[in-house]
Amino acid sequence: MGVTPDLRVSLGRLTLPNPVMVAAGAFGYGLEYRDLVDIAQLGAIVTRSLTLAPRMGNPPPRVVETPAGMLNAIGLQNDGVDAFLLEILPQLRSYGVPIIASIAGETVEEYTHVASKIDRAEGVAAVELNLSCPNQARGGMEFGIEATLTAQVVSAVRQATTLPLIVKLSPNAGDLVSIAAAAVEAGADALCLVNTFPGVAVDARERRFRLATKVGGLSGPAIKPIAQYHLWRVHQALPEVPLIGVGGISSAEDALEYILLGAHAVQIGTANYIHPTLALEVIEGIRRYLSEHGFDSVEALRGALLDS
Amino acid sequence: MQRYEVAATVVEHQRRAPNQYELILHAPPIAQTAMPGQFVMLRPLPTHAPLWRRPYSILRANPDKGVFSVFYSVQGTFTELLSLKPIGSTVQALGPLGSYFQPVRTAKRHILVAGGTGAPPLCFLAARLAPTLQPDERLWFLIGARRSDLLVGVDEFRALGAEVRIATDDGSRGYKGYVTDLLQQALEEPIPSAVYACGPNPMLQVVSRVCRERGVPCQISVDAPMPCGIGVCLGCAVKVALPEGGVWYKRACAEGPVFRAEEVIWE
Ligand SMILES: Cc1cc2nc3c(=O)[nH]c(=O)nc-3n(C[C@H](O)[C@H](O)[C@H](O)COP(=O)(O)O)c2cc1C
Ligand code: FES
């Protein structure tokens, strides 16, 4: 009792003031919540995924609520990386909160082009690669679904920026561990897992799919056990690699579970929509837990699951 | 515009029709700043299912008493949880959110058109608009519903001195047919008018077309699924024509829910 825990965490070269980030797509470009949330307190803000040109996204309906979760098919709507760098970043960096730029593309060249633009900008702490994107050259198959493709895009982006590189894995991959290993081999500093799981929802009365694109990505509390399973497996296979756990976090306890399973840090996605100040409460909850249980740092708790 | 996240205290569930209630909430910051057409995101309990908050248009706001109200009908788990909140308990409320109706000051007749559950924001608009009208300005209320027991706001509008016209699908009250037919008829009269509409999207599409054909300015409050209500998730996309040309998806919760009718592209 009574220790003042150190909440700082290091993911390779990237040091964050605390382990609680807001996930890509869950916090807009970073400024949207500033009247409701003290954004300077966050471990980091991950931007919505940025592409080279503005993207309009998919037709509506793009979202549907499901039991303890939701499906989305936003289709990477964003104003493009230049608009972010010009109009948002200068304001955002004045808050002093670490900014992680999530990037996406339909070709390897698009990824590297976006990454190099971010590399030249001032005030970005790291780049996060969203590999759950349709690959034009492969008929729309996701980049992150295959080890060779993953390695190809990761090493290309690695050449394009000196910033710490986080690779966000898609759970659609047949064998997540081999994708994870390929990403690290190709130069990832840390891995983030997972993105949304594919799913559909049907309206029986209307006999229609509920999303215009039919298939969407499942997120929210419903995915937590599967997301935690993937994180734990990858941690066991690659114990030295810094991992960021994401999927279904809606309380400090959920976040602590990820840390116990081996995560260095966590991200909160869907729950932000419902509870905008949740991330701040999770930070406070982690601090209280560490202090009450006599852990002097997040690192001391990480992976500290008892075996029996 | 400042938005507030507050624990709003339940003052009363006022029964308005079978299964339909006006929920009065005490939340001064929201009550004092809300404009007609704006909405709040409510969460009766921190449940995982239902997961999302739900948007509710503001029906009434009393800045002096610090209260505002919304209208709900009990159908499904969410509204059941809402209906079970005891007086004195709290509901998480985020608001006021979104754009609002802007009275067209050149119009001599303000026609408020409600379909289905679209009446609440128009009741709020009428309450704010009525005291500001010049002697030569008139307020009209056209409302359509499936059955007479689903009509909302008729008495309120009458009390404000509005010309009220009713349509029901089954003819149980007023004209048998669509509220959009009533609008067509109303616009036959050559009075400079402005239209403010809220209801199901197919109705809004017809209202928009009718107004465009006659060159009548029209504002519509659109419906979209809303996971966040505060402009972050981009789930509530509405296709719009941009002034500089081209099309884009805007957010029903941020640039909307009230749009100029000519902006919205229906598919
Ligand atoms: C509406 C929505 C938009 C998202 N947009 C992105 C995105 O642009 N880039 C990305 O890497 N992940 C995106 N995600 C995935 C989240 O970052 C996160 O990985 C996923 O939702 C699981 O976490 P959660 O259960 O806490 O939401 C999005 C998720 C949602 C629900
Ligand atoms: S509901 Fe999330 S952006 Fe509108």
PDB file of C-alpha atoms in Angstrom, chain B residues 14-254:
ATOM      1  CA  GLN B  14     -45.478  11.682 -18.035  1.00  0.00           C
ATOM      2  CA  ARG B  15     -47.804   9.280 -19.843  1.00  0.00           C
ATOM      3  CA  ARG B  16     -48.908  10.860 -23.111  1.00  0.00           C
ATOM      4  CA  ALA B  17     -50.513   7.912 -24.924  1.00  0.00           C
ATOM      5  CA  PRO B  18     -50.614   4.148 -24.453  1.00  0.00           C
ATOM      6  CA  ASN B  19     -46.969   3.127 -24.035  1.00  0.00           C
ATOM      7  CA  GLN B  20     -45.719   6.636 -24.814  1.00  0.00           C
ATOM      8  CA  TYR B  21     -44.093   8.936 -22.329  1.00  0.00           C
ATOM      9  CA  GLU B  22     -42.546  12.346 -21.983  1.00  0.00           C
ATOM     10  CA  LEU B  23     -39.422  11.966 -19.864  1.00  0.00           C
ATOM     11  CA  ILE B  24     -38.582  15.124 -17.952  1.00  0.00           C
ATOM     12  CA  LEU B  25     -34.942  15.435 -16.943  1.00  0.00           C
ATOM     13  CA  HIS B  26     -33.190  17.950 -14.727  1.00  0.00           C
ATOM     14  CA  ALA B  27     -29.919  18.972 -16.402  1.00  0.00           C
ATOM     15  CA  PRO B  28     -29.449  22.760 -16.311  1.00  0.00           C
ATOM     16  CA  PRO B  29     -26.512  23.064 -18.739  1.00  0.00           C
ATOM     17  CA  ILE B  30     -28.427  21.180 -21.428  1.00  0.00           C
ATOM     18  CA  ALA B  31     -31.778  22.835 -20.695  1.00  0.00           C
ATOM     19  CA  GLN B  32     -30.187  26.278 -20.892  1.00  0.00           C
ATOM     20  CA  THR B  33     -28.379  25.854 -24.182  1.00  0.00           C
ATOM     21  CA  ALA B  34     -30.527  23.473 -26.264  1.00  0.00           C
ATOM     22  CA  MET B  35     -31.942  24.752 -29.562  1.00  0.00           C
ATOM     23  CA  PRO B  36     -34.912  23.302 -31.473  1.00  0.00           C
ATOM     24  CA  GLY B  37     -33.795  20.356 -33.610  1.00  0.00           C
ATOM     25  CA  GLN B  38     -30.925  19.414 -31.332  1.00  0.00           C
ATOM     26  CA  PHE B  39     -30.792  16.119 -29.507  1.00  0.00           C
ATOM     27  CA  VAL B  40     -29.255  14.324 -26.532  1.00  0.00           C
ATOM     28  CA  MET B  41     -27.634  10.894 -26.272  1.00  0.00           C
ATOM     29  CA  LEU B  42     -29.114   9.010 -23.328  1.00  0.00           C
ATOM     30  CA  ARG B  43     -27.881   6.011 -21.371  1.00  0.00           C
ATOM     31  CA  PRO B  44     -30.194   4.716 -18.636  1.00  0.00           C
ATOM     32  CA  LEU B  45     -27.713   2.113 -17.311  1.00  0.00           C
ATOM     33  CA  PRO B  46     -24.112   1.127 -18.148  1.00  0.00           C
ATOM     34  CA  THR B  47     -25.134  -2.087 -19.931  1.00  0.00           C
ATOM     35  CA  HIS B  48     -23.187  -4.016 -22.584  1.00  0.00           C
ATOM     36  CA  ALA B  49     -26.436  -4.972 -24.301  1.00  0.00           C
ATOM     37  CA  PRO B  50     -27.878  -2.609 -25.318  1.00  0.00           C
ATOM     38  CA  LEU B  51     -24.462  -1.085 -25.943  1.00  0.00           C
ATOM     39  CA  TRP B  52     -25.031   2.238 -27.688  1.00  0.00           C
ATOM     40  CA  ARG B  53     -26.573   5.329 -26.200  1.00  0.00           C
ATOM     41  CA  ARG B  54     -29.687   6.395 -28.075  1.00  0.00           C
ATOM     42  CA  PRO B  55     -30.394   9.794 -29.596  1.00  0.00           C
ATOM     43  CA  TYR B  56     -33.534  11.657 -28.506  1.00  0.00           C
ATOM     44  CA  SER B  57     -34.697  14.950 -29.959  1.00  0.00           C
ATOM     45  CA  ILE B  58     -35.410  17.581 -27.377  1.00  0.00           C
ATOM     46  CA  LEU B  59     -39.168  18.117 -27.072  1.00  0.00           C
ATOM     47  CA  ARG B  60     -39.173  20.984 -24.613  1.00  0.00           C
ATOM     48  CA  ALA B  61     -36.634  22.910 -22.579  1.00  0.00           C
ATOM     49  CA  ASN B  62     -37.171  25.235 -19.671  1.00  0.00           C
ATOM     50  CA  PRO B  63     -33.973  27.172 -18.981  1.00  0.00           C
ATOM     51  CA  ASP B  64     -35.344  28.723 -15.771  1.00  0.00           C
ATOM     52  CA  LYS B  65     -36.201  25.406 -14.173  1.00  0.00           C
ATOM     53  CA  GLY B  66     -33.167  23.669 -15.691  1.00  0.00           C
ATOM     54  CA  VAL B  67     -35.296  20.875 -17.130  1.00  0.00           C
ATOM     55  CA  PHE B  68     -35.772  19.465 -20.606  1.00  0.00           C
ATOM     56  CA  SER B  69     -37.824  16.602 -21.904  1.00  0.00           C
ATOM     57  CA  VAL B  70     -37.779  13.909 -24.560  1.00  0.00           C
ATOM     58  CA  PHE B  71     -40.469  11.651 -25.902  1.00  0.00           C
ATOM     59  CA  TYR B  72     -40.168   7.868 -25.938  1.00  0.00           C
ATOM     60  CA  SER B  73     -42.353   4.873 -26.641  1.00  0.00           C
ATOM     61  CA  VAL B  74     -41.623   1.644 -24.828  1.00  0.00           C
ATOM     62  CA  GLN B  75     -40.519  -0.990 -27.314  1.00  0.00           C
ATOM     63  CA  GLY B  76     -37.443  -3.120 -26.695  1.00  0.00           C
ATOM     64  CA  THR B  77     -34.906  -3.405 -23.918  1.00  0.00           C
ATOM     65  CA  PHE B  78     -33.459   0.096 -24.116  1.00  0.00           C
ATOM     66  CA  THR B  79     -36.730   1.943 -23.730  1.00  0.00           C
ATOM     67  CA  GLU B  80     -37.863  -0.525 -21.100  1.00  0.00           C
ATOM     68  CA  LEU B  81     -34.750   0.275 -19.044  1.00  0.00           C
ATOM     69  CA  LEU B  82     -35.442   3.960 -19.570  1.00  0.00           C
ATOM     70  CA  SER B  83     -39.077   3.604 -18.474  1.00  0.00           C
ATOM     71  CA  LEU B  84     -37.988   1.819 -15.289  1.00  0.00           C
ATOM     72  CA  LYS B  85     -35.752   4.640 -14.070  1.00  0.00           C
ATOM     73  CA  PRO B  86     -37.296   5.868 -10.810  1.00  0.00           C
ATOM     74  CA  ILE B  87     -37.941   9.524 -10.140  1.00  0.00           C
ATOM     75  CA  GLY B  88     -34.829  11.002  -8.543  1.00  0.00           C
ATOM     76  CA  SER B  89     -32.485   8.505 -10.198  1.00  0.00           C
ATOM     77  CA  THR B  90     -30.067   9.621 -12.921  1.00  0.00           C
ATOM     78  CA  VAL B  91     -29.608   8.962 -16.613  1.00  0.00           C
ATOM     79  CA  GLN B  92     -26.343   9.800 -18.401  1.00  0.00           C
ATOM     80  CA  ALA B  93     -27.116  12.545 -20.896  1.00  0.00           C
ATOM     81  CA  LEU B  94     -24.757  14.028 -23.467  1.00  0.00           C
ATOM     82  CA  GLY B  95     -25.871  17.182 -25.201  1.00  0.00           C
ATOM     83  CA  PRO B  96     -27.096  19.381 -26.654  1.00  0.00           C
ATOM     84  CA  LEU B  97     -25.892  17.881 -29.926  1.00  0.00           C
ATOM     85  CA  GLY B  98     -26.090  18.634 -33.627  1.00  0.00           C
ATOM     86  CA  SER B  99     -27.477  21.408 -35.771  1.00  0.00           C
ATOM     87  CA  TYR B 100     -30.827  23.124 -35.274  1.00  0.00           C
ATOM     88  CA  PHE B 101     -33.715  24.605 -37.241  1.00  0.00           C
ATOM     89  CA  GLN B 102     -33.186  28.183 -38.374  1.00  0.00           C
ATOM     90  CA  PRO B 103     -36.429  30.094 -38.852  1.00  0.00           C
ATOM     91  CA  VAL B 104     -36.698  31.686 -42.305  1.00  0.00           C
ATOM     92  CA  ARG B 105     -37.498  35.296 -41.461  1.00  0.00           C
ATOM     93  CA  THR B 106     -38.811  36.171 -44.911  1.00  0.00           C
ATOM     94  CA  ALA B 107     -41.594  33.565 -44.749  1.00  0.00           C
ATOM     95  CA  LYS B 108     -45.150  34.560 -43.913  1.00  0.00           C
ATOM     96  CA  ARG B 109     -46.127  31.006 -43.142  1.00  0.00           C
ATOM     97  CA  HIS B 110     -44.014  28.459 -41.251  1.00  0.00           C
ATOM     98  CA  ILE B 111     -45.140  24.938 -42.048  1.00  0.00           C
ATOM     99  CA  LEU B 112     -43.911  22.289 -39.625  1.00  0.00           C
ATOM    100  CA  VAL B 113     -44.336  18.792 -41.062  1.00  0.00           C
ATOM    101  CA  ALA B 114     -44.111  15.729 -38.806  1.00  0.00           C
ATOM    102  CA  GLY B 115     -44.348  12.075 -39.759  1.00  0.00           C
ATOM    103  CA  GLY B 116     -44.328   9.063 -37.439  1.00  0.00           C
ATOM    104  CA  THR B 117     -42.201   9.905 -34.417  1.00  0.00           C
ATOM    105  CA  GLY B 118     -40.963  13.193 -35.900  1.00  0.00           C
ATOM    106  CA  ALA B 119     -43.096  15.601 -33.868  1.00  0.00           C
ATOM    107  CA  PRO B 120     -40.891  16.278 -30.790  1.00  0.00           C
ATOM    108  CA  PRO B 121     -38.257  18.593 -32.324  1.00  0.00           C
ATOM    109  CA  LEU B 122     -41.019  20.461 -34.155  1.00  0.00           C
ATOM    110  CA  CYS B 123     -42.935  20.992 -30.896  1.00  0.00           C
ATOM    111  CA  PHE B 124     -39.780  22.587 -29.485  1.00  0.00           C
ATOM    112  CA  LEU B 125     -39.386  24.699 -32.630  1.00  0.00           C
ATOM    113  CA  ALA B 126     -43.020  25.837 -32.474  1.00  0.00           C
ATOM    114  CA  ALA B 127     -42.732  26.783 -28.804  1.00  0.00           C
ATOM    115  CA  ARG B 128     -39.684  28.966 -29.531  1.00  0.00           C
ATOM    116  CA  LEU B 129     -40.991  30.334 -32.822  1.00  0.00           C
ATOM    117  CA  ALA B 130     -44.569  31.257 -31.852  1.00  0.00           C
ATOM    118  CA  PRO B 131     -43.707  34.156 -29.492  1.00  0.00           C
ATOM    119  CA  THR B 132     -41.426  35.721 -32.127  1.00  0.00           C
ATOM    120  CA  LEU B 133     -43.946  35.801 -34.984  1.00  0.00           C
ATOM    121  CA  GLN B 134     -45.054  39.092 -36.543  1.00  0.00           C
ATOM    122  CA  PRO B 135     -48.836  39.684 -36.837  1.00  0.00           C
ATOM    123  CA  ASP B 136     -48.778  38.656 -40.514  1.00  0.00           C
ATOM    124  CA  GLU B 137     -46.835  35.415 -39.895  1.00  0.00           C
ATOM    125  CA  ARG B 138     -48.678  32.124 -39.455  1.00  0.00           C
ATOM    126  CA  LEU B 139     -47.728  28.788 -37.936  1.00  0.00           C
ATOM    127  CA  TRP B 140     -48.974  25.577 -39.541  1.00  0.00           C
ATOM    128  CA  PHE B 141     -48.580  22.031 -38.277  1.00  0.00           C
ATOM    129  CA  LEU B 142     -49.076  19.069 -40.561  1.00  0.00           C
ATOM    130  CA  ILE B 143     -48.812  15.699 -38.874  1.00  0.00           C
ATOM    131  CA  GLY B 144     -49.112  12.169 -40.169  1.00  0.00           C
ATOM    132  CA  ALA B 145     -49.187   8.899 -38.288  1.00  0.00           C
ATOM    133  CA  ARG B 146     -50.324   5.342 -38.851  1.00  0.00           C
ATOM    134  CA  ARG B 147     -53.216   5.627 -36.364  1.00  0.00           C
ATOM    135  CA  SER B 148     -54.863   8.418 -34.405  1.00  0.00           C
ATOM    136  CA  ASP B 149     -53.447   7.225 -31.042  1.00  0.00           C
ATOM    137  CA  LEU B 150     -49.904   7.735 -32.390  1.00  0.00           C
ATOM    138  CA  LEU B 151     -50.383  11.450 -33.080  1.00  0.00           C
ATOM    139  CA  VAL B 152     -48.128  13.645 -30.968  1.00  0.00           C
ATOM    140  CA  GLY B 153     -48.193  17.395 -30.436  1.00  0.00           C
ATOM    141  CA  VAL B 154     -51.646  18.262 -31.817  1.00  0.00           C
ATOM    142  CA  ASP B 155     -52.867  19.911 -28.610  1.00  0.00           C
ATOM    143  CA  GLU B 156     -49.618  21.814 -28.127  1.00  0.00           C
ATOM    144  CA  PHE B 157     -49.780  23.309 -31.585  1.00  0.00           C
ATOM    145  CA  ARG B 158     -53.453  24.234 -31.187  1.00  0.00           C
ATOM    146  CA  ALA B 159     -52.575  25.972 -27.917  1.00  0.00           C
ATOM    147  CA  LEU B 160     -49.951  27.991 -29.789  1.00  0.00           C
ATOM    148  CA  GLY B 161     -52.600  29.121 -32.253  1.00  0.00           C
ATOM    149  CA  ALA B 162     -51.310  27.017 -35.140  1.00  0.00           C
ATOM    150  CA  GLU B 163     -53.394  25.782 -38.052  1.00  0.00           C
ATOM    151  CA  VAL B 164     -53.311  22.005 -37.509  1.00  0.00           C
ATOM    152  CA  ARG B 165     -53.957  19.414 -40.227  1.00  0.00           C
ATOM    153  CA  ILE B 166     -53.879  15.701 -39.565  1.00  0.00           C
ATOM    154  CA  ALA B 167     -53.359  12.647 -41.769  1.00  0.00           C
ATOM    155  CA  THR B 168     -53.593   9.003 -40.689  1.00  0.00           C
ATOM    156  CA  ASP B 169     -52.847   5.921 -42.779  1.00  0.00           C
ATOM    157  CA  ASP B 170     -56.068   4.229 -41.642  1.00  0.00           C
ATOM    158  CA  GLY B 171     -58.228   7.362 -41.703  1.00  0.00           C
ATOM    159  CA  SER B 172     -58.973   7.055 -37.984  1.00  0.00           C
ATOM    160  CA  ARG B 173     -58.524  10.815 -37.704  1.00  0.00           C
ATOM    161  CA  GLY B 174     -58.259  13.602 -40.258  1.00  0.00           C
ATOM    162  CA  TYR B 175     -57.324  12.980 -43.869  1.00  0.00           C
ATOM    163  CA  LYS B 176     -56.799   9.327 -44.874  1.00  0.00           C
ATOM    164  CA  GLY B 177     -53.411   9.242 -46.547  1.00  0.00           C
ATOM    165  CA  TYR B 178     -49.974  10.742 -46.280  1.00  0.00           C
ATOM    166  CA  VAL B 179     -48.937  13.952 -44.583  1.00  0.00           C
ATOM    167  CA  THR B 180     -47.035  14.816 -47.764  1.00  0.00           C
ATOM    168  CA  ASP B 181     -50.423  15.092 -49.547  1.00  0.00           C
ATOM    169  CA  LEU B 182     -51.414  17.689 -46.955  1.00  0.00           C
ATOM    170  CA  LEU B 183     -48.218  19.569 -47.703  1.00  0.00           C
ATOM    171  CA  GLN B 184     -48.944  19.558 -51.457  1.00  0.00           C
ATOM    172  CA  GLN B 185     -52.401  21.023 -50.725  1.00  0.00           C
ATOM    173  CA  ALA B 186     -51.056  23.616 -48.315  1.00  0.00           C
ATOM    174  CA  LEU B 187     -48.510  24.839 -50.833  1.00  0.00           C
ATOM    175  CA  GLU B 188     -51.268  25.452 -53.408  1.00  0.00           C
ATOM    176  CA  GLU B 189     -51.966  28.652 -51.492  1.00  0.00           C
ATOM    177  CA  PRO B 190     -49.672  31.377 -52.771  1.00  0.00           C
ATOM    178  CA  ILE B 191     -48.219  32.517 -49.443  1.00  0.00           C
ATOM    179  CA  PRO B 192     -44.421  32.811 -49.046  1.00  0.00           C
ATOM    180  CA  SER B 193     -43.746  29.742 -46.932  1.00  0.00           C
ATOM    181  CA  ALA B 194     -40.916  27.880 -45.261  1.00  0.00           C
ATOM    182  CA  VAL B 195     -41.011  24.194 -44.382  1.00  0.00           C
ATOM    183  CA  TYR B 196     -39.403  22.437 -41.421  1.00  0.00           C
ATOM    184  CA  ALA B 197     -39.797  18.654 -41.424  1.00  0.00           C
ATOM    185  CA  CYS B 198     -38.927  15.656 -39.300  1.00  0.00           C
ATOM    186  CA  GLY B 199     -39.953  12.054 -39.836  1.00  0.00           C
ATOM    187  CA  PRO B 200     -38.949   8.864 -41.614  1.00  0.00           C
ATOM    188  CA  ASN B 201     -36.441   9.364 -44.432  1.00  0.00           C
ATOM    189  CA  PRO B 202     -38.856   8.319 -47.251  1.00  0.00           C
ATOM    190  CA  MET B 203     -41.244  11.049 -46.074  1.00  0.00           C
ATOM    191  CA  LEU B 204     -38.423  13.609 -45.958  1.00  0.00           C
ATOM    192  CA  GLN B 205     -37.463  12.670 -49.478  1.00  0.00           C
ATOM    193  CA  VAL B 206     -40.997  13.486 -50.706  1.00  0.00           C
ATOM    194  CA  VAL B 207     -41.159  16.683 -48.631  1.00  0.00           C
ATOM    195  CA  SER B 208     -37.838  17.793 -50.132  1.00  0.00           C
ATOM    196  CA  ARG B 209     -39.031  17.136 -53.682  1.00  0.00           C
ATOM    197  CA  VAL B 210     -42.353  18.928 -53.177  1.00  0.00           C
ATOM    198  CA  CYS B 211     -40.570  21.975 -51.751  1.00  0.00           C
ATOM    199  CA  ARG B 212     -37.931  22.009 -54.466  1.00  0.00           C
ATOM    200  CA  GLU B 213     -40.596  21.909 -57.191  1.00  0.00           C
ATOM    201  CA  ARG B 214     -42.229  24.981 -55.703  1.00  0.00           C
ATOM    202  CA  GLY B 215     -39.084  26.804 -54.696  1.00  0.00           C
ATOM    203  CA  VAL B 216     -39.998  26.717 -51.007  1.00  0.00           C
ATOM    204  CA  PRO B 217     -37.068  26.771 -48.548  1.00  0.00           C
ATOM    205  CA  CYS B 218     -37.036  23.550 -46.570  1.00  0.00           C
ATOM    206  CA  GLN B 219     -35.067  22.222 -43.616  1.00  0.00           C
ATOM    207  CA  ILE B 220     -35.217  18.545 -42.711  1.00  0.00           C
ATOM    208  CA  SER B 221     -34.101  16.594 -39.666  1.00  0.00           C
ATOM    209  CA  VAL B 222     -32.765  13.245 -40.885  1.00  0.00           C
ATOM    210  CA  ASP B 223     -32.580   9.908 -39.175  1.00  0.00           C
ATOM    211  CA  ALA B 224     -29.437   7.753 -39.069  1.00  0.00           C
ATOM    212  CA  PRO B 225     -27.985   5.097 -36.778  1.00  0.00           C
ATOM    213  CA  MET B 226     -25.806   6.875 -34.214  1.00  0.00           C
ATOM    214  CA  PRO B 227     -23.169   4.955 -32.265  1.00  0.00           C
ATOM    215  CA  CYS B 228     -21.577   8.092 -30.766  1.00  0.00           C
ATOM    216  CA  GLY B 229     -23.738  11.136 -31.546  1.00  0.00           C
ATOM    217  CA  ILE B 230     -20.727  13.426 -31.220  1.00  0.00           C
ATOM    218  CA  GLY B 231     -19.044  13.308 -34.588  1.00  0.00           C
ATOM    219  CA  VAL B 232     -16.271  10.752 -34.094  1.00  0.00           C
ATOM    220  CA  CYS B 233     -17.349   7.409 -35.500  1.00  0.00           C
ATOM    221  CA  LEU B 234     -18.648   8.487 -38.948  1.00  0.00           C
ATOM    222  CA  GLY B 235     -21.381   5.869 -38.646  1.00  0.00           C
ATOM    223  CA  CYS B 236     -24.224   8.320 -39.249  1.00  0.00           C
ATOM    224  CA  ALA B 237     -23.241   9.201 -42.814  1.00  0.00           C
ATOM    225  CA  VAL B 238     -25.628  11.250 -44.959  1.00  0.00           C
ATOM    226  CA  LYS B 239     -24.778  11.839 -48.614  1.00  0.00           C
ATOM    227  CA  VAL B 240     -24.702  15.522 -49.486  1.00  0.00           C
ATOM    228  CA  ALA B 241     -23.900  17.702 -52.477  1.00  0.00           C
ATOM    229  CA  LEU B 242     -21.018  20.078 -51.727  1.00  0.00           C
ATOM    230  CA  PRO B 243     -21.323  23.758 -52.647  1.00  0.00           C
ATOM    231  CA  GLU B 244     -18.006  23.568 -54.512  1.00  0.00           C
ATOM    232  CA  GLY B 245     -19.304  20.560 -56.496  1.00  0.00           C
ATOM    233  CA  GLY B 246     -19.030  16.861 -55.866  1.00  0.00           C
ATOM    234  CA  VAL B 247     -20.542  14.744 -53.135  1.00  0.00           C
ATOM    235  CA  TRP B 248     -19.403  13.705 -49.671  1.00  0.00           C
ATOM    236  CA  TYR B 249     -20.724  11.995 -46.571  1.00  0.00           C
ATOM    237  CA  LYS B 250     -21.597  14.367 -43.756  1.00  0.00           C
ATOM    238  CA  ARG B 251     -22.477  13.375 -40.195  1.00  0.00           C
ATOM    239  CA  ALA B 252     -26.139  13.335 -39.169  1.00  0.00           C
ATOM    240  CA  CYS B 253     -25.002  13.961 -35.592  1.00  0.00           C
ATOM    241  CA  ALA B 254     -22.674  16.910 -36.214  1.00  0.00           C
TER     242      ALA B 254
END
